[in-house]
Each structure stands twice: as structure tokens, then as C-alpha cells.
Short mmCIF file of C-alpha atoms in Angstrom, two decimals:
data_model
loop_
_atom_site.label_atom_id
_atom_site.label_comp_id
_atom_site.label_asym_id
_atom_site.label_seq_id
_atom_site.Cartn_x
_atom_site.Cartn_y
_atom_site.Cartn_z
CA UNK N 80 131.41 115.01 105.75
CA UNK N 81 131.16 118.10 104.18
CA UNK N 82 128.77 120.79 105.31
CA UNK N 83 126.33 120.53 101.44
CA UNK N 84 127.14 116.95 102.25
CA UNK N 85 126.06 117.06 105.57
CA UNK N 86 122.69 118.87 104.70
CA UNK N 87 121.61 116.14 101.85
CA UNK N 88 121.75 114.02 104.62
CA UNK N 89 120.10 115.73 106.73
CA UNK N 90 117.55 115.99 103.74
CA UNK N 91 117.31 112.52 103.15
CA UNK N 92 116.25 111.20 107.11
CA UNK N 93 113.84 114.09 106.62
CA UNK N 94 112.37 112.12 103.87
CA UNK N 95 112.67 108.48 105.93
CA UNK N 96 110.10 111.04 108.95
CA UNK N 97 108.21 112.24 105.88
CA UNK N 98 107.53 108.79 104.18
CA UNK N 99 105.97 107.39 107.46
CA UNK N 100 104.13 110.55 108.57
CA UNK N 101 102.72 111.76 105.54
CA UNK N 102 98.60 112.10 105.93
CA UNK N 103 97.85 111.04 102.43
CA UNK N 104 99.83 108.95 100.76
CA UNK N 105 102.11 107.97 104.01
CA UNK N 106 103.19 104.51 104.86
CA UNK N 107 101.28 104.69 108.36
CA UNK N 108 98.39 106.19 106.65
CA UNK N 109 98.38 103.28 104.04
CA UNK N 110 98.68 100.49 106.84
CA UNK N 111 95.82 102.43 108.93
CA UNK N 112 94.05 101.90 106.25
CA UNK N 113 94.05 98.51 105.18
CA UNK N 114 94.19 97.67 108.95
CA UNK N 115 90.36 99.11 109.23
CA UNK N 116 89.09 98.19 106.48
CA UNK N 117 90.16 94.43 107.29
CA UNK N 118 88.27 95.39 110.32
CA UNK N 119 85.19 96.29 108.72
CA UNK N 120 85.42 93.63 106.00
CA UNK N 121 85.65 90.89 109.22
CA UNK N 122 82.62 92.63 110.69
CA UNK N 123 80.61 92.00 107.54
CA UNK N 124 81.48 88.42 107.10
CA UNK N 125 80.88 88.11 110.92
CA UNK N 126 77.21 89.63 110.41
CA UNK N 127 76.17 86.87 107.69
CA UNK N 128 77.57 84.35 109.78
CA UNK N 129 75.53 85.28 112.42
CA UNK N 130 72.68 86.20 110.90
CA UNK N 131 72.47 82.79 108.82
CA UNK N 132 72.51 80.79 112.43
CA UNK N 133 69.24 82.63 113.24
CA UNK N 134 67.71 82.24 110.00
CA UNK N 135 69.42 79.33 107.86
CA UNK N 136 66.55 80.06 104.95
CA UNK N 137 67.50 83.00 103.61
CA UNK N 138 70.75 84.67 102.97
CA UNK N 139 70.89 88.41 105.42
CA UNK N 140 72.35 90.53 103.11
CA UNK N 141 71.57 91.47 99.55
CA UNK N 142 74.53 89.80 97.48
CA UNK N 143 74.62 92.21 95.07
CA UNK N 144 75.38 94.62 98.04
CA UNK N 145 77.76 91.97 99.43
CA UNK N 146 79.92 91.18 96.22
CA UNK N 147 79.99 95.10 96.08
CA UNK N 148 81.90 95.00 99.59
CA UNK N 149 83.93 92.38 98.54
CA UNK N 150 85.03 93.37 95.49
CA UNK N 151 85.98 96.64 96.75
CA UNK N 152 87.92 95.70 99.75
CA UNK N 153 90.27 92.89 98.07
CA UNK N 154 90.77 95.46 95.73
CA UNK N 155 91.62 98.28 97.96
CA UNK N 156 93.70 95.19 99.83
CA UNK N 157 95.83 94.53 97.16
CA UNK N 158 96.54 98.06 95.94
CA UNK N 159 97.43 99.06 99.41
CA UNK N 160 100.18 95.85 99.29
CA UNK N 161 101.35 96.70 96.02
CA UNK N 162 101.47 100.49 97.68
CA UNK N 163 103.93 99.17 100.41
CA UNK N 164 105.83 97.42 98.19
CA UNK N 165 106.62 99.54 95.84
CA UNK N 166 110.30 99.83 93.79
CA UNK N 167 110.19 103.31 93.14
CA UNK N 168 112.48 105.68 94.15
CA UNK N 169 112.08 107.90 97.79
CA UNK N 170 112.86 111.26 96.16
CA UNK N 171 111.91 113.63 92.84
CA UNK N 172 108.90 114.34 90.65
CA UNK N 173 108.13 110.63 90.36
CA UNK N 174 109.03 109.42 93.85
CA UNK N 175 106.68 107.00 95.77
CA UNK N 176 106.27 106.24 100.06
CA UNK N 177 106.81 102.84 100.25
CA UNK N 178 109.01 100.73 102.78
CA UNK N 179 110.90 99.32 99.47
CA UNK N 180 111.82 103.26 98.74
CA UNK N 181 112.67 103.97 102.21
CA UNK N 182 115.08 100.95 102.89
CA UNK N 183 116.49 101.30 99.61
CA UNK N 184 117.33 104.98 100.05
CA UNK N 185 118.66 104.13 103.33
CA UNK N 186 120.56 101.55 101.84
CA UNK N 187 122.44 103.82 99.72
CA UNK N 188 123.34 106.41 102.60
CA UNK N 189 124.59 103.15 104.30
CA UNK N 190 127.99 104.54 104.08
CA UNK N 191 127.41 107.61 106.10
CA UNK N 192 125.16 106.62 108.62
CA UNK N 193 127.75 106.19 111.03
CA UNK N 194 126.83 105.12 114.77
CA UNK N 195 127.00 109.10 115.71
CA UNK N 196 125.05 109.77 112.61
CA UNK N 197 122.47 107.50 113.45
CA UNK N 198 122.45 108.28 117.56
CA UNK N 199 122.19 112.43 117.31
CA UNK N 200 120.73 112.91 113.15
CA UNK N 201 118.55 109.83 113.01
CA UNK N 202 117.04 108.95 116.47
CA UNK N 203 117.27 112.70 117.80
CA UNK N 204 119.60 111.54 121.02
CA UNK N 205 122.28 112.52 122.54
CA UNK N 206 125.26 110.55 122.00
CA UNK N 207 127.77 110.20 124.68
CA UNK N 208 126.74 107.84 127.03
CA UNK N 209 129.12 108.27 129.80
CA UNK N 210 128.61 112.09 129.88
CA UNK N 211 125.14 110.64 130.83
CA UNK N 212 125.65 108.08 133.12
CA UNK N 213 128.16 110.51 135.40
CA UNK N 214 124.89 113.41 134.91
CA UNK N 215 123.10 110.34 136.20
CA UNK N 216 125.20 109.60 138.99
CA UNK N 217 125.58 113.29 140.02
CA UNK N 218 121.71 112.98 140.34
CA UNK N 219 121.91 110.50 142.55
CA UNK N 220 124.60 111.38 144.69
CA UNK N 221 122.84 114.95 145.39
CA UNK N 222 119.73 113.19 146.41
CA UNK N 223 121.30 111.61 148.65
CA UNK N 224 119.09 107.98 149.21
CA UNK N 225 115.92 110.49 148.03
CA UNK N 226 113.69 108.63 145.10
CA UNK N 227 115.19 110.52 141.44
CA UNK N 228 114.31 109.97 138.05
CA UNK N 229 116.29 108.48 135.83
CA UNK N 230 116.99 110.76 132.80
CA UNK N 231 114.74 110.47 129.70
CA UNK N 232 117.28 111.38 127.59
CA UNK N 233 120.16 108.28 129.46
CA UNK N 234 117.28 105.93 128.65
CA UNK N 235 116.50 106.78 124.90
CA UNK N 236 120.50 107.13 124.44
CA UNK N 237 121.14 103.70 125.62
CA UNK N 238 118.28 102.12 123.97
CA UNK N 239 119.55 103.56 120.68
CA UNK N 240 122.97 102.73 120.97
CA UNK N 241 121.76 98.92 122.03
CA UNK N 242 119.65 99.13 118.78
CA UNK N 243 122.37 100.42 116.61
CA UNK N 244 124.48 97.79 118.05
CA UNK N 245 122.44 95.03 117.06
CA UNK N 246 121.88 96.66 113.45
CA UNK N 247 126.12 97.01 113.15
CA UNK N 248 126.72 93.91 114.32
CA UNK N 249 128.76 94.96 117.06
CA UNK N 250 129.14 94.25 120.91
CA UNK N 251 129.12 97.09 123.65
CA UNK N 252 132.42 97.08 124.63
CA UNK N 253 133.56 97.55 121.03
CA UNK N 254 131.97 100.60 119.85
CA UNK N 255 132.97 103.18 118.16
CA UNK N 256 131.52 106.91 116.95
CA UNK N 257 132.49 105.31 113.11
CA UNK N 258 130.47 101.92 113.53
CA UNK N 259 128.36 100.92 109.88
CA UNK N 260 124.65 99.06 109.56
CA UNK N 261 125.69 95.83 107.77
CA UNK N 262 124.43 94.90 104.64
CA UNK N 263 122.99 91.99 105.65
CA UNK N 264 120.02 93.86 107.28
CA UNK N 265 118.81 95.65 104.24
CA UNK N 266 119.26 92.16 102.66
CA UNK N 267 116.82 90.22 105.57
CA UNK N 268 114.61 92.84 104.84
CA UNK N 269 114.10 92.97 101.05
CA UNK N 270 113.69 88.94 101.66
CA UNK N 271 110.98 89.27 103.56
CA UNK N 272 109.25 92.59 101.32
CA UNK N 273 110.24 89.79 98.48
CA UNK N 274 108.01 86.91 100.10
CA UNK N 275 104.75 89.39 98.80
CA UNK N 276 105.96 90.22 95.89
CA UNK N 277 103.50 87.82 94.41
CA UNK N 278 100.89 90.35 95.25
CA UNK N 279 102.37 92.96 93.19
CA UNK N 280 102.89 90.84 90.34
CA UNK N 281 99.00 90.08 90.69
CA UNK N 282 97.58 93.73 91.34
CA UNK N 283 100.39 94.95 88.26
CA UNK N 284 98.64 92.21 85.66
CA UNK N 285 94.43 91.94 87.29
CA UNK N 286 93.97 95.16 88.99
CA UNK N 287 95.62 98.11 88.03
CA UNK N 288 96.34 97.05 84.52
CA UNK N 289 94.37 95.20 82.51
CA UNK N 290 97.28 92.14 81.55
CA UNK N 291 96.66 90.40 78.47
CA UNK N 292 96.72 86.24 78.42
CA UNK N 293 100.39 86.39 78.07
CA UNK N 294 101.08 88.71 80.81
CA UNK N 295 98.74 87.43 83.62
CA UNK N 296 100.09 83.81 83.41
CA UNK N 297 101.44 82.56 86.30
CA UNK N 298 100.30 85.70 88.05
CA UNK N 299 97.00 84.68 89.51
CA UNK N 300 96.36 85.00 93.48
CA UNK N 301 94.72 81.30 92.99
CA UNK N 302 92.62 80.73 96.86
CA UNK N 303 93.52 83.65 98.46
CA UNK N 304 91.52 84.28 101.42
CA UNK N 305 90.86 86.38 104.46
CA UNK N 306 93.44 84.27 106.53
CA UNK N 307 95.94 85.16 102.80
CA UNK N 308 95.20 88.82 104.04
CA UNK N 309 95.50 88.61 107.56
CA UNK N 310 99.19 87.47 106.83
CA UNK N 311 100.59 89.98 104.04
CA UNK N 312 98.93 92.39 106.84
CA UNK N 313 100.79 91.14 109.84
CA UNK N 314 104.19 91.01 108.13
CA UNK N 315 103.85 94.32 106.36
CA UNK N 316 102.92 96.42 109.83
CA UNK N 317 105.63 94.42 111.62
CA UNK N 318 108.19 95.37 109.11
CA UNK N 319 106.50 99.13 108.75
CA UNK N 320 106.58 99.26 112.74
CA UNK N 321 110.40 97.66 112.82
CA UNK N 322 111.76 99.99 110.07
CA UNK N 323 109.82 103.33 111.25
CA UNK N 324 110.96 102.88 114.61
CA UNK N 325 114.74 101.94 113.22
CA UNK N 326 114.99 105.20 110.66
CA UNK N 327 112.77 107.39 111.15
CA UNK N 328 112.10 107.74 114.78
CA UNK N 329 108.51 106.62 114.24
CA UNK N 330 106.17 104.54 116.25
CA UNK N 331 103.84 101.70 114.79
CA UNK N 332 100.45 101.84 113.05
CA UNK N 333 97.51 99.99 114.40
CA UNK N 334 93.41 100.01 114.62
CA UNK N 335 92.28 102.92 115.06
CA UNK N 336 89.63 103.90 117.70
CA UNK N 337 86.60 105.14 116.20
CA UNK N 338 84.91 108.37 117.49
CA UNK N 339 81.03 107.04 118.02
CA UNK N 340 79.48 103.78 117.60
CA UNK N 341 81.39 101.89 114.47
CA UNK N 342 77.81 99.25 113.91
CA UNK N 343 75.31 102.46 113.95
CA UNK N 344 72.26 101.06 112.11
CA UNK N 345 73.17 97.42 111.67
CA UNK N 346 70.22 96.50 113.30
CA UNK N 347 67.81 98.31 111.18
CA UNK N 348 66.66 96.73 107.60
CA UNK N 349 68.14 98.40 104.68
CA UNK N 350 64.75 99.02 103.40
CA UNK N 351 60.91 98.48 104.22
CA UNK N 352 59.44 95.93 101.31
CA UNK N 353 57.10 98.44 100.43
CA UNK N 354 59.83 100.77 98.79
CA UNK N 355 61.27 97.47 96.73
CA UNK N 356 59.01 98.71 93.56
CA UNK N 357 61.15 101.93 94.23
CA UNK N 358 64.30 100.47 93.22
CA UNK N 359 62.98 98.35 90.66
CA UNK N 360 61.76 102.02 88.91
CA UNK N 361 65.70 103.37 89.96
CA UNK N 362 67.24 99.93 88.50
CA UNK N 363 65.15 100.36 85.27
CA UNK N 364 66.62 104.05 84.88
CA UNK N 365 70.26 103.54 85.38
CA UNK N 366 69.29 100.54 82.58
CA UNK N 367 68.05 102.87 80.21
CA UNK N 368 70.50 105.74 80.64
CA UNK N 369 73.39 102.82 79.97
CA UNK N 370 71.59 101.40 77.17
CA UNK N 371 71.71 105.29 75.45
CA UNK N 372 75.61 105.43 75.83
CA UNK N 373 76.46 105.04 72.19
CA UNK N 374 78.97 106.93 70.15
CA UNK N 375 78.20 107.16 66.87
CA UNK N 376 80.56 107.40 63.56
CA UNK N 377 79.52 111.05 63.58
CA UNK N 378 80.18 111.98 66.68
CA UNK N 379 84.00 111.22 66.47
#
């Protein structure tokens, strides 16, 4: 490659790093995320589960409060899906983070991610192997039956070259500095990104649109539950952790740990039955401040 050529692709891994690390809008953030607040919404259905064994005549949370919860975390669910699957493109004024924009920018550099590309640009290793294995031996020759460690950097070489070998298709003893990704992994993966694309179609037509008859038909997430969720989950982080790890030298996403006690307060009541009147009064406002939203002709 050229050396402009070589520096768009340079660029471009940049990009895969940025797309995973990103503290806003980042594919790790997005899968943090959802992963907590599956947490918490577990948490809450585990409180009125155990709460109704103590008391089975009365329900323990308010369910206006409840649907509240609810509503907000399928919604925030399915976003976040739709987020991770999204077919925009990696780059420009317009460009999303989503694994479907990562892979599929990826896909298109296919051509020059060669096996050295990958090893030195991609993974940050060092490429020749047997330069490291004789440094290696060297060691161990000069310590002469002494304990040594074994070099960080043999170790991450020859775990990259084993995992470029599997992605090439290719066995050890037929390497080369010139070896290709085949196809048929960015294929395996879009299959399995294609498997949620129900989701999308759903969150496109309910959520963040408001489909007409025509255009929600068929589009309906009919019975999805908390199991449902637990699954498009899974299979997103495992193919966020695999793919991160792959292209952008990135490790996986998981629960975090929170700093201080995450059920602060559950045991307390939300609020002593002599304040109830109090939000009766407050319910009664917000009612009458609604009921005085009117636009009339000659306020246009």
C-alpha cells in the first residue's frame, strides 16, 4: 500500500477502537447499559415477587409506579437493540457506533487487512514469531535451569496469529505475511445480527416512529418477555465481546460494580399515609395545568 493509503487505514481501525470505546454513544457503553438496567429491571420484578409471598392481599408496589418502570425499560431495551444493530455507515457527518457499522466497514477493508496488517496495525503485536521464540530461547538458555518469564509480547503474538488463523481459514504451517479474513466470517456474523432484526423492525414502526396500520403489520414483538430480553442480550454482548476483541483490540462489556449499596432505601415505604392527601392536591394540579394546554385559532 501506499503511504495516504496506508494512513486511511490506519484511520479506519482507529474508528473500529473508537466505536467500542466511545463514553457516550459507544458500543460497550450501550451494552453496559442495557446490561444494568436488565439488572435493575430483574431486581424490581424480584421485589414484588417477594413481597407478594409475605403479603398475598395487596399488591407492594404502586402500579402506576410499576408500569412507569416497565414501560421505560422495554423501551430503553429495544432502542439500545435497534442501537447495536444499526445499518448505518462507521464514518462522516451521519455515521452511527453499531457492530453492523463496524463489521461492515471492516468488511470493506477486507482486502487489505492482510495477516501482517492485522498482527502489528490491528492487534498492536509484533509479528515475527520466530524472532520471538529464539528471544525466548536466548532467555532461557542464559538462565540457565533458573525460573524466567515467558515474554508478554511471544504470548499475545501467538495468540493473534492462532486467531487470525482461524479467521483466514488457514493452518499454521501454511502461513503467510499476505493471508485474507474470508468472507464467510462477516457472512456468520451478519446471520446472527440478522436473527434480531425483528427488533429493529419493531422499535422502527412502535417506538421511535409512530408506524401507521400499514406499516406496523407484521411488525409486532407479540409475547416478548424478560427471558425474550435475556436472549437478544446474551447474543448481542457475545458478538460485541467476539468482534471487539477480533478488530479492535477491545475486551468485553459486562455488569458493572456499583460504588455503594445498589437497594439503598428499598426497605423504607415510599410514603407515610398521612402525606397521601398530598399527592392527591399534586395529582389535581398537574390535572389542571394539562387541562389549560389549548391553542387557540388566534394564537397560530
Amino acid at each position: 500500500m501506499g503511504v495516504q493509503a496506508d494512513n486511511q487505514l490506519r484511520l479506519r481501525i482507529e474508528n473500529w477502537r473508537d466505536a467500542f470505546r466511545d463514553n457516550t454513544t459507544g458500543i460497550h457503553k450501550t451494552i453496559d447499559d442495557l446490561l444494568w438496567n436488565y439488572a435493575a429491571f430483574r431486581t424490581a420484578i424480584r421485589i414484588i415477587s417477594l413481597a407478594n409471598q409475605r403479603n398475598r392481599n395487596r399488591s407492594p408496589i404502586n402500579q402506576m409506579l410499576f408500569d412507569l418502570i416497565a414501560n421505560g425499560y422495554w423501551s430503553g431495551l429495544l432502542l439500545g437493540v435497534r442501537k447495536l444493530l444499526d445499518k448505518g455507515h462507521l464514518n462522516g457527518g451521519k455515521g452511527v457506533y453499531s457492530i453492523r457499522s463496524v463489521l461492515d466497514d471492516i468488511s470493506v477493508c477486507r482486502p487489505k487487512l492482510t495477516r501482517r496488517v492485522y498482527v502489528e496495525q490491528v492487534r498492536n503485536c509484533q509479528y515475527d514469531l520466530d524472532a520471538l521464540l529464539a528471544e525466548h530461547g536466548e532467555r532461557l538458555r542464559t538462565a540457565d535451569g533458573r525460573p524466567t518469564w515467558v515474554s508478554k509480547a511471544l504470548i499475545l503474538s501467538e495468540d493473534c496469529h492462532k486467531e487470525f488463523d482461524f479467521l483466514s481459514g488457514t493452518a499454521p504451517e501454511n502461513r503467510t505475511s499476505d493471508d485474507l479474513i474470508q468472507e464467510a466470517i462477516f457472512e456468520r456474523l451478519e446471520l446472527r445480527l440478522s436473527n434480531l432484526e425483528r427488533i429493529s423492525a419493531h422499535v422502527s414502526t412502535h417506538v421511535a416512529h409512530a408506524g401507521n396500520r400499514q406499516s406496523r403489520e407484521g411488525k409486532s414483538l407479540d409475547e416478548f418477555d424478560i427471558r425474550d430480553a435475556r436472549v437478544a442480550m446474551k447474543e448481542l454482548k457475545q458478538l460485541a465481546d467476539l468482534v471487539g476483541v477480533w478488530f479492535a483490540n477491545e475486551g468485553g462489556a459486562g455488569l458493572a460494580t456499583y460504588i455503594g449499596d445498589q437497594f439503598e432505601g428499598l426497605d423504607n415505604a415510599l410514603i407515610a399515609t398521612i402525606d397521601l392527601d398530598k399527592l392527591e392536591e399534586n395529582w389535581r394540579s398537574i390535572d389542571h395545568d394539562i387541562s389549560s394546554w389549548r391553542l387557540s385559532p388566534e394564537d397560530l
